[in-house]
Tab-separated table of C-alpha atoms in Angstrom:
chain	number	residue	atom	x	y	z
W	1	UNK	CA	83.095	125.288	82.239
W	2	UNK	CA	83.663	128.853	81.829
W	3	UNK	CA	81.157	129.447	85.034
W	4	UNK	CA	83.265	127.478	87.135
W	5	UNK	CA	85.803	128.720	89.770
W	6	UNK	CA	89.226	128.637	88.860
W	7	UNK	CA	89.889	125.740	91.549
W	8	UNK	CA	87.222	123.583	89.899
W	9	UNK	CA	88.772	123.737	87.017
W	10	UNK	CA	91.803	122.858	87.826
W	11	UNK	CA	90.414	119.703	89.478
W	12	UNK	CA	88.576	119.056	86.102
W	13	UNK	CA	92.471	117.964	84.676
W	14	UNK	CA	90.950	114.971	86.290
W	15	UNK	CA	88.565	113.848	84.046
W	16	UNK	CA	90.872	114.171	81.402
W	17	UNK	CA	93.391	112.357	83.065
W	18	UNK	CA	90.987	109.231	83.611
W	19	UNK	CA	90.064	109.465	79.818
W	20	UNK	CA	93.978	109.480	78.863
W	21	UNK	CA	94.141	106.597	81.224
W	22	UNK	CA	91.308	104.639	78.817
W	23	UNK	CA	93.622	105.475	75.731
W	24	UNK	CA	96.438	104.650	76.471
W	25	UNK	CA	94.812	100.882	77.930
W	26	UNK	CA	93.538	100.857	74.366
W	27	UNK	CA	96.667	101.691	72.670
W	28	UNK	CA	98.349	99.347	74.492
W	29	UNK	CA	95.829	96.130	73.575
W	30	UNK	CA	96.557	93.493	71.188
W	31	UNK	CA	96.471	95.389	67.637
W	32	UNK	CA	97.612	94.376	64.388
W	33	UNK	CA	99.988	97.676	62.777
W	34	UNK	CA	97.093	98.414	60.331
W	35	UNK	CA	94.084	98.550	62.662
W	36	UNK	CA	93.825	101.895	64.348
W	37	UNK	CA	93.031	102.295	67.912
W	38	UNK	CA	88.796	101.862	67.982
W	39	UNK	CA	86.976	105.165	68.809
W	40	UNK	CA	86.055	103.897	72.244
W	41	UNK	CA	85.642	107.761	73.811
W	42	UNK	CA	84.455	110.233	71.928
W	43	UNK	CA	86.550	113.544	72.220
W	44	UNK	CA	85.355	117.046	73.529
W	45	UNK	CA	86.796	119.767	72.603
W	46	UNK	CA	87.897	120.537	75.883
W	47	UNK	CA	89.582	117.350	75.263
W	48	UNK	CA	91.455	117.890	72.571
W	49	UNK	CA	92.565	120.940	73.683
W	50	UNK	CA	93.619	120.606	77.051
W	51	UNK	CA	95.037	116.683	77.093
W	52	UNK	CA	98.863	116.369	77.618
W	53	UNK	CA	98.864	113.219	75.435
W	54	UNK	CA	98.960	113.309	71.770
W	55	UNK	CA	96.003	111.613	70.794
W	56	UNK	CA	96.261	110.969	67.231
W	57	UNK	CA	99.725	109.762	67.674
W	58	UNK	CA	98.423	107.190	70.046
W	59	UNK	CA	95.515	105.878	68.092
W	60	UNK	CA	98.255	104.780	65.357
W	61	UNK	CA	100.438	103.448	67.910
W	62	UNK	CA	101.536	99.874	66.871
W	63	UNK	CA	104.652	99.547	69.456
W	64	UNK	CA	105.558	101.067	73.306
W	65	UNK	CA	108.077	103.552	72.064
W	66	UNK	CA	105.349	104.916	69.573
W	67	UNK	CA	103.318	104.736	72.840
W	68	UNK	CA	105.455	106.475	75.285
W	69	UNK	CA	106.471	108.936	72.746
W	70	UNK	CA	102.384	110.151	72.445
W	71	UNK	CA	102.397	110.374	76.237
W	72	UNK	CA	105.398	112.126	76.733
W	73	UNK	CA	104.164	115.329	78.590
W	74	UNK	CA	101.659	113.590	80.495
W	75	UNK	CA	101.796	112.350	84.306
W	76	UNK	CA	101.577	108.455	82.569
W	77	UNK	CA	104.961	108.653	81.086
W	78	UNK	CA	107.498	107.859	83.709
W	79	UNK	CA	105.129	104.892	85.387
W	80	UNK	CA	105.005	103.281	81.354
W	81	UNK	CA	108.919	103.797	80.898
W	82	UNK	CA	109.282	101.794	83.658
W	83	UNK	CA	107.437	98.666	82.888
W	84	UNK	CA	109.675	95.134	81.662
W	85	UNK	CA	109.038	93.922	78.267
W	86	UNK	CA	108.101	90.936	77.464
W	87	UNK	CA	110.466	88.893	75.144
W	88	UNK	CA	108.198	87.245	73.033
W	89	UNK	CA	105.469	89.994	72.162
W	90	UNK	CA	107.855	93.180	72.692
W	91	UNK	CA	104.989	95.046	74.893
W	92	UNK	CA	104.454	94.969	78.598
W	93	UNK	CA	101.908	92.902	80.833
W	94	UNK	CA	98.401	94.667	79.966
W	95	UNK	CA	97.485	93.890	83.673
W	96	UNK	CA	100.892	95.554	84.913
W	97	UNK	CA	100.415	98.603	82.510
W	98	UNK	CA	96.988	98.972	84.027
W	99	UNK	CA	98.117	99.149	87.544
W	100	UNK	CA	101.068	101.647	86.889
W	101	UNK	CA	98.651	103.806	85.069
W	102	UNK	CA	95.947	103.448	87.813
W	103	UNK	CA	98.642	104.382	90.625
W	104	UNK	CA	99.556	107.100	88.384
W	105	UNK	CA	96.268	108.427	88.097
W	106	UNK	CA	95.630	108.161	92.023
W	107	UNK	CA	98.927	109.549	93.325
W	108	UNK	CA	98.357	112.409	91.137
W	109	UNK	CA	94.663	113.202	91.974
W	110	UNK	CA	95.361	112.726	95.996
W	111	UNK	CA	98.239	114.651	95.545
W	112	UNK	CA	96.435	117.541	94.309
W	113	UNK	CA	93.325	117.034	96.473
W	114	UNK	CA	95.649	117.201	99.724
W	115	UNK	CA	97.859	120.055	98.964
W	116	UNK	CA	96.400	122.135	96.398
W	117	UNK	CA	92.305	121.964	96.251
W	118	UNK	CA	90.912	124.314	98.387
W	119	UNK	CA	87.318	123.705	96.592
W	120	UNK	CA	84.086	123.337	98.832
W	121	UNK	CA	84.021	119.630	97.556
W	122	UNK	CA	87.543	118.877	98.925
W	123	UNK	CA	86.327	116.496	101.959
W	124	UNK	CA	83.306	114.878	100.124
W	125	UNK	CA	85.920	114.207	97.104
W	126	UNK	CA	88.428	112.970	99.080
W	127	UNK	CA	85.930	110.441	101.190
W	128	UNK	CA	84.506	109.054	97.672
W	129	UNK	CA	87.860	109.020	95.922
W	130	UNK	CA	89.580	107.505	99.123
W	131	UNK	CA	86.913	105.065	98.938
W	132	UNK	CA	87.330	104.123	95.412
W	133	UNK	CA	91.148	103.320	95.739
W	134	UNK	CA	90.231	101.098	99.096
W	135	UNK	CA	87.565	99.328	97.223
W	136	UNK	CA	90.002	98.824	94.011
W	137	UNK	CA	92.761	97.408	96.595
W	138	UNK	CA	90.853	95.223	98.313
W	139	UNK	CA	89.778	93.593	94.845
W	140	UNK	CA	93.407	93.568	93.930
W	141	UNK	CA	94.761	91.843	96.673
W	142	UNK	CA	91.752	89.216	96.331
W	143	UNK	CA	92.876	88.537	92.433
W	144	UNK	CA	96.540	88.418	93.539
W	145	UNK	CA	95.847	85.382	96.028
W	146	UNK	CA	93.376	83.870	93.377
W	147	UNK	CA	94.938	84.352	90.102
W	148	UNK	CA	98.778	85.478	90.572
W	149	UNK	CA	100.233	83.866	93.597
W	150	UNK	CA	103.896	84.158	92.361
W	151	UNK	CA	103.548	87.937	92.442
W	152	UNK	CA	102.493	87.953	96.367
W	153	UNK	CA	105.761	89.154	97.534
W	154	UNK	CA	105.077	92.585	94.880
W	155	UNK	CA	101.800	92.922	96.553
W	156	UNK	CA	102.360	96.759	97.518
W	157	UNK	CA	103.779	97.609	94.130
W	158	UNK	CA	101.035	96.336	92.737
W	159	UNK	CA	98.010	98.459	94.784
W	160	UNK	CA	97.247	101.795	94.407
W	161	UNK	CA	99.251	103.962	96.575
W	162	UNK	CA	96.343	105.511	98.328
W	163	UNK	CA	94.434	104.450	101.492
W	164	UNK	CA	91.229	105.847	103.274
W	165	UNK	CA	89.878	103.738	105.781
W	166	UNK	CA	91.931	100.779	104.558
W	167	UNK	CA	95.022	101.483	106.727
W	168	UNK	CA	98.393	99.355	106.070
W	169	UNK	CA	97.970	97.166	108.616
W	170	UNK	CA	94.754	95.599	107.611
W	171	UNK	CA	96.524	95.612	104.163
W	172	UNK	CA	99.008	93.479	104.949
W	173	UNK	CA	96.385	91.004	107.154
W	174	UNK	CA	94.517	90.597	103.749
């Protein structure tokens, strides 16, 4: 890490931003109040220094405002605030708290990748990451038609904000 240019390393948020992403899915799974949140990453210490989420708060999450307030100063908190509850079980859709976070994490990492990274692995990063959100899409929209055909009409809410070779127009023809 320390060997790295100071570009890289700010492109290395990433990685903790994907593994903040896995948390917080966890968090937000079925639990009962006594069970903490399984170990299912183990933590760096670049980890638990640098991530904008409190950790240990969200492993003894047991309800969405416990959950929003451990991810408070991270780029996942406006997306969750905005997700419906449902009635019965007082927490969100886990498949509609997935996507959010997904978008999330994509706006945010094209966002900095377009403007900001001047690194030498800007166009190869972009290509594979730009690939990644078409491939993620494309399987999307194919469980939408098979599994959620009510939600259709919220198709482009529902896909990650980001295309690469899969332009709108193609989108919508899917």
């Amino acid at each position: 890490y320390k060997f790295l240019q100071v570009e890289d390393k700010k492109y290395l948020r990433f990685f903790l931003y994907r593994a903040e992403y896995d948390f917080i899915l966890d968090a937000l799974k079925e639990k009962n109040s006594s069970s903490p949140l399984p170990k299912t990453l183990s933590l760096t210490d670049y980890m638990k220094k640098n991530s904008s989420v409190d950790i240990d708060a969200l492993e003894h999450s047991r309800n969405l405002t416990e959950i929003l307030n451990a991810v408070k100063d991270s780029i996942y908190y406006r997306p969750l605030t905005g997700l419906k509850l449902n009635p019965e079980t007082g927490k969100p859709s886990y498949w509609e708290a997935g996507v959010v976070l997904e978008n999330a994490y994509y706006k945010a990492i094209f966002s900095y990748l377009s403007g900001q990274y001047k690194g030498l692995g800007r166009k190869k990063l972009k290509e594979t990451l730009g690939l990644e959100a078409d491939l993620i899409n494309i399987t999307g929209i194919i469980r939408i038609h098979r599994s959620f055909r009510s939600s259709l009409e919220k198709t482009d809410g529902l896909l990650i904000p980001v295309t690469y070779h899969l332009k709108p127009e193609l989108q919508n023809a899917l």
